Amino acid sequence: MGFLISASVVIAGAMAQAMTPPDPPDITRWCEENIIFDERSPLPGPFNIDRFAFLREIHEVLSPEHPCREVTVRGSAQIAKTVSVIQPTLGAWHEYTALDSLVVHPTMSAATEWVDNKWKPMRRQAPSLNRTFGDGLSGDNRDAKFNQETLARNGSLKVASAGSPADLTGTSRRLVIMDDLSKYEMTDKGDPEALAESRASGFEDAKIARISTAMIKSTCRITRAFSRSDQRFYNMPCPHCGNMAPFTWENFRANINPERLGSACFSCDSCGGVIGHGHKEQMICSGRWVATNPNGDHPGFHIWRAYAPQRDWASIAIEYARLMGWTRIEGSQATAESVKKSVEAETEQTFYNDVLGEPFEQASDAPDWEALRDRIENADENDDGLRILSQGVVPSNGVLFTAGVDCQDDRTEVHFKAFARNRRRWTVDYVIIPHHIGSDDCRSALNALLKKEWRTEFGQSLKLDMLAIDGGTYTDDVWSWAKTHPWSRVIVVKGSSTQNGPLMVPMKFERRSDGRAKRRQKRGFLLNVSMMKGNLYAWMRIEDPAERGFSQYPTGLGDEFYRQITSEVKVLKRSRTGVVTASWELAEPTRRNEVLDTELYAEAAARRKGWASLTDDQWDSLEHERGQSAPDVQPDLFEKTVIPVAAEKPKRRTGKKKLSEILNG
């Protein structure tokens, strides 16, 4: 015989269950319940917060129940900011409450990459996201990419590009996440960061998260946001004495042994004890965030690669060794062979931004042109390591030999450069062709320069490896000449207005005057000239010939050469919205800058030939091939005695070489 439950009890229980508030949102718990790293991950298996203990407090302030309105996270590249911070925040918020959210990426391609390769795979794998948005494979949200509704129709996710102001207007969003903030560029419709922030202005309890690696210090958006935050750094106890301190680059660098990169470590500032990589996991579990700016107006966090559980410290030391040009390094984890096969980091900025998570400070102006001239013209021939060459002589220590060409209305200017390992560079010569690029005379002269055989200081014969010509003006004339040569020897370059991003990117197709698309034939490139100028001016300030990045010039170039190569300064401007932008402008209205421009074009040609990526073995091979003396040739009975080029005493010149001089040798 059964017993019936009272209807009132059933109703009361149902009402109590309906009125019971849900558990408070916990982003850390959401990660543990929903994230499982697959076999492709360095740490396969379920998410373990003990490995990422520094994320607890970041998750806490990103919760909808935390009172802060803004959160800033500045960190290194590839430390799981997207998988462990951005996507769990979206998942926990949408699971907890009805919500319209917005995620802004710097470009539409970046937004597409995030949706297709990060967001949709997690939607299919994470139970919470599957319940909220569906798996995206069939039915609801199957074809949705940039506008996705929840299955309960009580919320939506919008994915937008910072480069498209229209995507950032017309909607109100309670949760706004700005990913890769430092890469946002100003648009003709205003500041995308301000537009994204304004989407949350209608909500008193909105949350605005800025998450990014740093870029250039003077204009870095994430660094600007971090500087007005409370600036939290993750402190951990020393395994020997318990002293609390964060991992710092200065401490780590002081403990790098170039001969044993695998033993890279930290040391305790209090007791001096060695902190090895084996101590890291336990230290992170016992750490805590410490705010260093009591006047900050919101929580801000800085985290860099040394904390990442999936990367060991030897990898940081190896990248720094490549940056510094150290070679043949032995070590338990960094053998000479592994270092030689690795690709050198493109710039110091890459290391500072992607590894250290810190902004890179560029030079804002060039050294004094007179001091730079006098360093060469008044140099003591006995100076250790300083080799004074004459114009037209190529150094004999294994170089890439390139040229940069700038086209003007009444002339075409050519800068010949030699590039060696450790970022060293030499100006070989500078030539002015008194003709327009569209004329037969100019084209014949450029063709002759490509065919010309130059002499190294040891008498070897050498032709140009590559020539880069500016296609920003007289575009049709430039392209019509360039296409008469293989793209392996002549490329077309054009300066871009971007302040961030890679130094060289392939051009997209453009339209000809008749409206038809041009084929780039692997020879068209856009240059980040702003970053290239900052790097160049930093290298030009180096005075030690043995130091990495030293710039060398021949005698006799004349004052105008040095005035032009140092002609620009970096000017910071603040817009009406308060955004700081930078631009390079002439230091004096009377100066010209063709020498500086051609310097950058020649560097672009060298980079295209591998200047930033040649291994030690490849440099050794180049030095063996081009650093030898010219083979002895039986002289003719009636031939004059030939004096080797290296034995000639440099002649002082007051100006640039004329075309006839360079073509006739």
XYZ file of C-alpha atoms in Angstrom:
665
model
C 0.000 0.000 0.000
C 1.512 3.309 -1.016
C 1.352 6.736 0.585
C 0.531 9.909 -1.271
C 2.580 13.065 -0.663
C 0.593 16.117 0.224
C 0.021 18.367 -2.771
C 0.854 21.404 -0.665
C 4.276 19.944 0.143
C 5.014 19.344 -3.533
C 3.916 22.858 -4.453
C 5.864 24.398 -1.592
C 8.996 22.484 -2.577
C 8.680 23.539 -6.199
C 8.150 27.153 -5.197
C 11.147 27.047 -2.870
C 13.319 25.590 -5.614
C 12.136 28.232 -8.077
C 12.792 31.055 -5.626
C 16.199 29.797 -4.521
C 18.815 32.062 -6.109
C 21.442 30.354 -8.238
C 24.912 29.872 -6.901
C 26.972 33.040 -7.238
C 29.006 33.039 -10.447
C 32.476 31.620 -9.995
C 34.673 31.818 -13.089
C 37.320 29.565 -11.558
C 34.722 26.884 -10.828
C 33.369 27.331 -14.365
C 36.843 26.597 -15.751
C 37.195 23.441 -13.667
C 33.758 22.176 -14.739
C 34.012 23.014 -18.428
C 37.598 23.159 -19.701
C 39.414 20.018 -20.778
C 42.637 20.561 -22.714
C 43.055 18.035 -25.524
C 46.180 16.121 -26.498
C 47.467 19.026 -28.576
C 47.842 21.124 -25.451
C 51.121 21.259 -23.481
C 49.028 20.371 -20.386
C 46.355 17.911 -21.593
C 43.500 17.022 -19.287
C 40.979 18.892 -17.098
C 41.706 22.472 -16.066
C 43.652 22.514 -12.788
C 43.572 25.835 -10.957
C 46.591 24.833 -8.852
C 48.702 25.214 -11.994
C 47.147 28.623 -12.692
C 46.691 29.908 -9.137
C 47.406 33.464 -10.277
C 44.095 33.364 -12.185
C 41.907 33.105 -9.041
C 41.938 36.805 -8.256
C 41.614 37.790 -11.920
C 38.524 35.580 -12.150
C 37.171 37.087 -8.937
C 37.271 40.710 -10.119
C 35.798 39.727 -13.502
C 32.774 38.193 -11.790
C 29.460 40.081 -12.161
C 29.227 40.278 -8.359
C 32.524 42.126 -7.929
C 31.886 45.884 -7.595
C 34.669 47.084 -9.938
C 33.590 48.366 -13.335
C 36.915 48.009 -15.182
C 39.599 45.311 -15.200
C 42.975 45.449 -16.978
C 45.092 42.378 -17.699
C 48.489 42.997 -19.341
C 50.547 39.938 -20.135
C 52.832 38.005 -22.442
C 51.645 36.323 -25.601
C 50.540 32.702 -25.539
C 49.887 32.346 -21.799
C 46.259 31.198 -22.226
C 44.617 34.602 -21.727
C 41.908 33.699 -24.253
C 41.146 30.180 -23.053
C 41.501 30.834 -19.315
C 40.201 34.398 -18.980
C 38.157 35.747 -21.914
C 36.065 32.706 -22.815
C 35.398 31.544 -19.218
C 34.253 35.078 -18.347
C 31.764 34.988 -21.219
C 30.616 31.494 -20.262
C 30.113 32.243 -16.553
C 28.267 35.514 -17.183
C 25.886 34.047 -19.767
C 25.232 31.003 -17.571
C 24.441 33.190 -14.571
C 22.225 35.928 -15.978
C 20.393 37.293 -19.003
C 23.070 39.212 -20.849
C 24.118 40.999 -24.009
C 27.930 40.879 -24.372
C 30.474 42.340 -26.776
C 33.964 41.101 -27.683
C 36.110 43.483 -29.736
C 39.161 42.371 -31.718
C 41.651 44.655 -33.497
C 40.745 43.474 -37.016
C 38.029 41.476 -38.711
C 40.513 38.707 -39.539
C 41.414 38.459 -35.842
C 37.726 38.289 -34.952
C 37.155 35.529 -37.492
C 40.180 33.621 -36.210
C 38.873 33.810 -32.637
C 35.351 32.654 -33.520
C 36.418 29.780 -35.776
C 39.450 28.431 -33.930
C 38.831 29.268 -30.266
C 35.240 30.152 -29.460
C 33.362 27.542 -31.533
C 35.604 24.615 -30.474
C 35.039 25.535 -26.816
C 31.286 25.823 -27.439
C 31.260 22.246 -28.655
C 33.428 20.982 -25.801
C 32.256 22.946 -22.730
C 28.884 21.712 -21.334
C 27.930 25.188 -20.088
C 28.488 26.864 -23.456
C 26.737 24.000 -25.216
C 23.658 24.504 -23.043
C 23.769 28.278 -23.511
C 24.640 28.731 -27.194
C 24.346 25.266 -28.687
C 27.098 23.337 -30.403
C 26.924 25.420 -33.581
C 26.888 22.305 -35.748
C 23.160 22.217 -36.449
C 20.041 24.190 -35.700
C 20.448 27.362 -33.674
C 23.585 29.448 -34.209
C 24.825 27.019 -36.856
C 25.778 29.773 -39.261
C 26.119 32.580 -36.750
C 29.594 34.029 -36.541
C 29.554 37.623 -35.314
C 26.055 37.728 -33.766
C 25.097 34.711 -31.657
C 21.923 34.414 -29.556
C 21.514 32.190 -26.513
C 19.186 29.220 -26.930
C 16.872 30.649 -24.261
C 16.652 33.888 -26.265
C 17.604 35.845 -23.160
C 20.931 37.147 -24.355
C 23.395 37.517 -27.204
C 27.086 37.717 -28.019
C 28.360 40.208 -30.562
C 31.867 39.930 -32.018
C 33.200 43.120 -33.601
C 36.303 44.612 -35.192
C 37.930 47.771 -33.852
C 38.563 48.777 -37.444
C 34.822 48.929 -38.208
C 33.185 51.739 -36.181
C 29.740 50.700 -37.426
C 30.105 47.414 -35.521
C 30.658 49.324 -32.283
C 27.571 51.529 -32.414
C 23.848 51.055 -32.002
C 23.836 48.494 -29.178
C 24.068 48.515 -25.381
C 26.161 45.800 -23.765
C 26.563 44.959 -20.105
C 29.791 43.006 -20.602
C 32.451 44.447 -22.928
C 35.750 42.623 -23.491
C 38.504 44.260 -25.551
C 41.005 41.658 -26.726
C 44.470 42.627 -28.039
C 43.693 46.225 -27.096
C 47.183 47.520 -27.934
C 46.642 46.736 -31.608
C 43.594 49.007 -31.967
C 44.156 51.746 -34.537
C 42.399 55.090 -34.742
C 39.722 55.343 -37.440
C 38.196 58.296 -39.248
C 35.077 57.734 -37.124
C 36.885 58.066 -33.820
C 38.656 56.008 -31.194
C 37.491 52.352 -31.177
C 38.386 51.916 -27.496
C 36.158 54.833 -26.516
C 33.372 53.577 -28.786
C 33.519 50.098 -27.228
C 33.547 51.522 -23.702
C 30.508 53.675 -24.462
C 28.478 50.534 -25.280
C 28.365 49.827 -21.526
C 27.397 53.345 -20.471
C 23.731 52.404 -20.063
C 24.428 49.891 -17.283
C 25.412 50.821 -13.755
C 26.724 47.291 -13.084
C 28.526 46.818 -16.405
C 31.976 45.252 -16.658
C 34.671 46.445 -19.080
C 37.697 44.176 -19.470
C 40.866 45.192 -21.316
C 43.179 42.270 -22.092
C 46.293 42.493 -24.240
C 50.017 42.181 -24.663
C 51.886 45.490 -24.652
C 53.264 47.234 -27.739
C 55.119 50.558 -28.139
C 55.426 52.362 -24.806
C 54.507 55.880 -25.917
C 51.180 54.862 -27.486
C 50.416 51.500 -25.845
C 46.731 51.373 -24.869
C 47.010 48.464 -22.411
C 49.982 50.093 -20.673
C 48.055 53.343 -20.377
C 45.150 51.464 -18.766
C 47.525 49.515 -16.496
C 49.263 52.728 -15.361
C 46.006 54.121 -13.949
C 45.099 50.809 -12.284
C 46.284 49.618 -8.871
C 49.090 47.719 -10.701
C 49.044 44.268 -9.108
C 52.040 41.931 -9.366
C 52.012 38.292 -8.281
C 54.275 37.773 -5.253
C 55.447 34.319 -4.133
C 57.423 33.015 -1.151
C 61.082 32.120 -1.560
C 61.423 28.320 -1.086
C 64.445 28.948 1.172
C 63.482 31.871 3.427
C 59.850 32.681 2.626
C 60.515 36.229 1.429
C 57.625 37.376 -0.785
C 58.558 38.832 -4.168
C 57.414 38.676 -7.812
C 59.349 37.164 -10.698
C 61.136 40.045 -12.430
C 63.049 40.158 -15.691
C 65.969 42.017 -14.070
C 66.426 39.209 -11.544
C 66.164 36.506 -14.199
C 68.556 38.226 -16.604
C 71.186 38.532 -13.877
C 71.075 34.729 -13.483
C 71.432 33.773 -17.175
C 74.679 31.991 -17.991
C 75.329 32.247 -21.760
C 77.187 28.942 -21.650
C 74.416 27.075 -19.785
C 71.017 28.414 -20.813
C 69.271 25.298 -19.529
C 70.174 26.300 -15.967
C 68.432 29.694 -16.173
C 66.881 30.567 -12.826
C 65.878 33.294 -10.380
C 67.524 34.161 -7.065
C 66.085 35.456 -3.819
C 66.751 39.146 -3.171
C 66.690 38.490 0.570
C 68.753 35.342 1.174
C 70.437 34.941 -2.210
C 69.173 31.379 -2.611
C 68.857 29.903 -6.095
C 65.243 29.457 -7.250
C 65.120 26.743 -9.886
C 62.351 25.841 -12.282
C 61.389 22.930 -10.055
C 60.272 25.384 -7.369
C 57.846 27.247 -9.641
C 54.668 25.189 -9.245
C 54.693 25.224 -5.441
C 55.611 28.910 -5.315
C 52.707 29.838 -7.600
C 50.272 27.843 -5.462
C 51.353 29.871 -2.406
C 51.442 33.276 -4.078
C 49.195 36.325 -3.874
C 48.615 39.510 -5.837
C 50.026 42.718 -4.346
C 48.840 46.151 -5.496
C 51.666 48.682 -5.954
C 49.689 51.792 -6.914
C 47.387 52.869 -4.041
C 45.914 55.624 -6.215
C 44.736 53.249 -8.938
C 41.075 53.472 -9.922
C 40.512 49.813 -10.873
C 42.163 46.360 -10.600
C 45.062 45.875 -12.991
C 47.216 42.748 -13.358
C 50.595 42.122 -15.010
C 51.633 38.547 -15.785
C 54.505 37.324 -17.963
C 55.830 34.085 -19.349
C 57.908 33.123 -16.318
C 54.637 32.288 -14.503
C 53.144 30.160 -17.302
C 53.105 26.466 -16.291
C 53.348 25.279 -19.900
C 56.668 27.073 -20.579
C 59.995 26.439 -18.859
C 62.508 29.150 -18.025
C 65.145 27.790 -20.381
C 62.934 28.791 -23.324
C 63.038 32.414 -22.145
C 66.826 32.293 -21.841
C 67.131 30.789 -25.334
C 65.001 33.529 -26.901
C 67.078 36.159 -25.125
C 70.282 34.489 -26.342
C 69.061 34.648 -29.939
C 68.123 38.271 -29.442
C 71.607 39.103 -28.161
C 73.318 37.160 -30.934
C 75.034 34.672 -28.637
C 76.223 31.660 -30.621
C 77.365 28.097 -30.032
C 75.757 27.915 -26.622
C 75.949 24.675 -24.729
C 73.427 23.565 -22.148
C 71.254 20.727 -20.990
C 68.205 22.151 -22.776
C 69.857 24.561 -25.221
C 72.423 22.793 -27.333
C 74.407 24.589 -29.969
C 72.512 22.728 -32.666
C 69.101 23.724 -31.312
C 70.118 27.353 -31.106
C 71.546 27.373 -34.629
C 68.377 25.876 -36.066
C 66.095 28.342 -34.297
C 64.851 31.452 -36.036
C 66.095 34.687 -34.529
C 63.485 36.961 -32.975
C 62.644 39.663 -35.483
C 63.155 42.623 -33.176
C 63.815 43.496 -29.578
C 60.194 44.597 -29.428
C 59.020 41.048 -30.101
C 60.917 39.835 -27.047
C 59.751 42.637 -24.768
C 56.111 42.348 -25.840
C 55.583 38.623 -26.354
C 57.918 37.200 -23.695
C 58.166 39.851 -20.975
C 54.706 41.316 -21.513
C 56.185 44.805 -21.198
C 55.980 47.801 -23.542
C 58.947 48.470 -25.782
C 60.455 51.945 -25.596
C 61.640 53.173 -28.973
C 63.997 56.003 -29.686
C 61.958 59.151 -30.331
C 64.612 60.995 -32.278
C 67.931 60.423 -34.009
C 71.383 61.232 -32.656
C 72.865 64.608 -33.477
C 73.862 64.546 -37.143
C 77.141 66.391 -36.583
C 78.217 63.980 -33.845
C 77.365 61.038 -36.105
C 79.373 62.568 -38.978
C 82.361 63.351 -36.774
C 82.375 59.808 -35.385
C 83.264 58.654 -38.896
C 85.138 61.554 -40.461
C 87.358 62.188 -37.413
C 87.802 58.567 -36.387
C 91.180 57.321 -35.321
C 92.313 54.554 -37.641
C 93.696 52.736 -34.598
C 90.291 52.550 -32.878
C 89.687 48.955 -31.859
C 87.048 47.337 -34.053
C 86.225 50.460 -36.091
C 86.869 49.779 -39.779
C 86.824 52.908 -41.908
C 85.986 52.073 -45.529
C 85.827 54.243 -48.614
C 82.615 54.782 -50.550
C 81.792 51.888 -52.837
C 83.695 49.278 -50.817
C 81.664 46.384 -49.388
C 82.810 44.952 -46.020
C 84.277 41.455 -46.204
C 82.776 39.718 -43.185
C 79.829 37.961 -44.782
C 77.018 40.385 -45.573
C 73.749 40.687 -47.423
C 74.176 43.456 -49.988
C 70.996 45.386 -50.813
C 69.785 48.758 -52.049
C 66.827 51.017 -51.316
C 65.387 53.325 -53.999
C 63.269 56.451 -53.523
C 61.536 58.079 -56.512
C 61.157 61.859 -56.764
C 59.805 64.032 -59.532
C 63.200 65.023 -60.951
C 65.529 62.349 -59.591
C 65.836 58.822 -58.225
C 67.989 58.209 -55.144
C 69.681 54.888 -54.345
C 71.157 53.838 -50.992
C 73.500 50.815 -50.960
C 73.719 48.912 -47.676
C 75.488 45.840 -46.299
C 73.846 43.862 -43.470
C 75.645 41.345 -41.245
C 74.834 39.189 -38.241
C 74.023 40.750 -34.858
C 72.044 43.517 -36.589
C 75.194 45.251 -37.853
C 74.884 47.412 -40.975
C 77.117 49.496 -43.259
C 76.299 52.194 -45.765
C 78.322 51.317 -48.863
C 77.364 54.174 -51.170
C 74.684 56.700 -52.073
C 73.822 57.596 -55.655
C 71.488 60.173 -57.201
C 70.176 59.440 -60.706
C 69.043 62.761 -62.224
C 66.039 61.256 -64.003
C 62.437 60.289 -63.268
C 61.614 56.601 -62.778
C 59.420 56.669 -65.873
C 62.270 57.704 -68.176
C 64.429 55.319 -70.182
C 67.580 56.961 -68.805
C 66.594 56.197 -65.217
C 65.605 52.630 -65.976
C 68.835 51.994 -67.829
C 70.784 53.356 -64.877
C 68.931 51.143 -62.400
C 69.453 48.122 -64.654
C 73.172 48.901 -64.753
C 73.319 49.109 -60.957
C 71.745 45.656 -60.685
C 74.338 44.255 -63.111
C 77.299 46.088 -61.598
C 79.938 44.056 -59.790
C 81.122 45.685 -56.586
C 84.365 44.968 -54.778
C 84.727 43.921 -51.172
C 87.600 45.250 -49.095
C 89.460 42.006 -49.903
C 88.858 42.406 -53.643
C 86.026 39.897 -54.106
C 83.416 40.627 -56.771
C 79.850 40.979 -55.474
C 76.480 41.914 -57.003
C 73.388 43.237 -55.257
C 71.366 40.532 -53.540
C 68.154 42.520 -53.723
C 66.815 45.998 -54.447
C 63.675 47.494 -52.837
C 61.982 50.420 -54.571
C 59.283 52.697 -53.161
C 55.939 52.180 -54.882
C 54.017 54.762 -52.902
C 54.414 57.380 -55.629
C 54.591 56.961 -59.412
C 53.159 53.509 -58.751
C 52.538 52.451 -62.345
C 56.031 53.499 -63.455
C 57.646 51.681 -60.522
C 55.743 48.473 -61.130
C 56.330 48.470 -64.866
C 60.090 48.653 -64.275
C 60.136 46.220 -61.330
C 58.352 43.502 -63.310
C 61.212 43.427 -65.806
C 63.314 41.778 -63.077
C 62.656 38.613 -61.042
C 60.964 39.176 -57.673
C 63.937 37.441 -56.044
C 66.028 40.520 -56.917
C 63.582 43.452 -56.999
C 60.689 44.074 -54.615
C 58.282 46.991 -54.338
C 57.654 48.479 -50.899
C 55.286 51.059 -49.502
C 55.147 52.664 -46.072
C 52.019 52.055 -43.991
C 50.462 54.278 -41.346
C 50.229 51.571 -38.698
C 52.045 51.978 -35.381
C 51.887 48.299 -34.437
C 52.236 44.892 -36.006
C 54.960 43.210 -38.083
C 57.651 45.158 -39.903
C 56.764 43.702 -43.319
C 53.514 42.252 -44.646
C 52.617 41.312 -48.229
C 50.518 43.865 -50.079
C 46.964 43.067 -50.997
C 46.107 43.583 -54.635
C 45.343 47.105 -55.808
C 43.544 48.451 -58.831
C 45.253 49.803 -61.907
C 44.126 53.004 -63.584
C 41.857 50.925 -65.844
C 40.196 49.271 -62.828
C 41.775 45.827 -63.237
C 43.433 44.125 -60.283
C 47.216 44.046 -60.131
C 48.990 40.812 -59.376
C 51.659 41.253 -56.740
C 53.897 38.386 -57.902
C 55.344 37.992 -54.391
C 57.156 41.303 -54.723
C 54.882 43.864 -52.999
C 55.257 44.621 -49.263
C 53.893 47.147 -46.767
C 56.415 48.438 -44.229
C 55.804 49.495 -40.645
C 58.079 52.499 -41.126
C 57.262 53.963 -37.699
C 58.653 50.956 -35.887
C 61.578 50.644 -38.302
C 62.600 54.266 -37.689
C 62.472 53.834 -33.927
C 64.638 50.709 -34.107
C 67.092 52.367 -36.505
C 67.571 55.443 -34.318
C 68.174 53.251 -31.280
C 70.899 51.365 -33.178
C 72.446 54.564 -34.536
C 73.101 55.745 -30.971
C 75.397 52.773 -30.301
C 79.028 53.912 -30.245
C 80.869 50.664 -29.482
C 81.808 48.975 -32.805
C 81.692 45.569 -31.128
C 78.167 46.041 -29.804
C 75.157 44.459 -31.426
C 73.390 46.784 -33.863
C 76.336 49.113 -34.557
C 75.835 51.265 -37.677
C 78.870 52.064 -39.854
C 79.316 54.632 -42.623
C 82.118 55.273 -45.132
C 84.090 58.454 -45.304
C 83.170 61.294 -47.629
C 79.364 61.104 -47.593
C 78.993 64.806 -46.845
C 76.896 66.793 -44.397
C 73.637 66.485 -46.315
C 73.675 62.692 -45.984
C 73.846 62.881 -42.187
C 71.283 65.678 -42.024
C 68.808 63.564 -43.970
C 69.321 60.264 -42.179
C 68.649 62.026 -38.843
C 65.901 64.278 -40.180
C 62.812 63.074 -38.267
C 61.544 63.061 -34.692
C 58.665 61.184 -33.115
C 55.884 63.528 -32.025
C 53.137 62.493 -29.593
C 49.717 64.064 -29.998
C 46.585 63.769 -27.885
C 43.271 63.722 -29.700
C 40.035 65.256 -28.457
C 39.056 61.900 -27.010
C 42.280 61.763 -25.007
C 43.956 59.084 -27.140
C 47.705 59.533 -27.627
C 48.983 58.893 -31.146
C 52.503 59.166 -32.552
C 53.799 60.329 -35.891
C 57.228 60.960 -37.372
C 57.803 64.509 -38.559
C 60.738 66.492 -39.944
C 62.836 68.030 -37.170
C 63.276 71.132 -39.356
C 61.099 72.206 -42.291
C 64.182 72.679 -44.477
C 65.417 69.105 -44.128
C 64.746 66.317 -46.590
C 64.415 62.662 -45.649
C 65.226 60.632 -48.773
C 68.351 59.124 -47.167
C 66.293 57.924 -44.208
C 63.590 56.465 -46.443
C 66.066 54.613 -48.653
C 67.782 53.258 -45.531
C 64.497 51.613 -44.519
C 63.871 50.263 -48.016
C 67.331 48.690 -48.109
C 66.634 47.119 -44.709
C 63.367 45.717 -46.047
C 65.283 44.072 -48.892
C 67.751 42.586 -46.398
C 64.915 41.237 -44.268
C 63.362 39.705 -47.351
C 66.682 37.926 -47.977
C 66.726 36.601 -44.398
C 68.697 39.156 -42.391
C 66.532 38.575 -39.304
C 66.301 34.789 -39.626
C 69.609 33.376 -40.896
C 71.050 30.743 -38.592
C 74.651 30.708 -37.369
C 75.522 28.039 -39.923
C 74.112 30.184 -42.715
C 76.058 33.249 -41.552
C 79.200 31.122 -41.317
C 78.643 29.924 -44.878
C 78.092 33.484 -46.079
C 81.282 34.659 -44.382
C 83.233 31.787 -45.920
C 81.863 32.621 -49.358
C 82.170 36.408 -49.273
C 84.832 37.044 -46.685
C 87.736 35.576 -48.598
C 90.355 37.394 -50.603
C 89.890 37.534 -54.337
C 91.646 34.695 -56.196
C 95.050 35.572 -57.622
C 94.952 36.391 -61.324
C 98.026 36.234 -63.564
C 98.640 39.904 -64.496
C 99.193 40.954 -68.089
C 102.761 41.997 -69.003
C 101.641 45.488 -69.978
C 99.029 45.874 -67.209
C 99.629 48.445 -64.497
C 100.276 47.272 -61.001
C 96.946 46.986 -59.196
C 96.734 48.231 -55.628
C 94.281 46.183 -53.543
C 91.197 48.146 -52.520
C 91.737 47.442 -48.837
C 95.173 49.040 -49.021
C 93.864 52.353 -50.292
C 93.785 55.146 -47.798
C 90.225 56.471 -47.437
C 89.757 59.738 -49.262
C 87.793 62.584 -47.760
C 84.875 63.625 -49.911
C 82.463 66.469 -49.553
C 79.436 65.107 -51.361
C 77.632 62.130 -52.875
C 78.963 60.209 -55.839
C 77.592 60.972 -59.236
C 76.092 58.263 -61.393
C 78.972 58.168 -63.867
C 81.466 57.540 -61.066
C 79.585 54.596 -59.629
C 78.858 52.963 -62.993
C 82.453 53.285 -64.106
C 83.806 52.010 -60.804
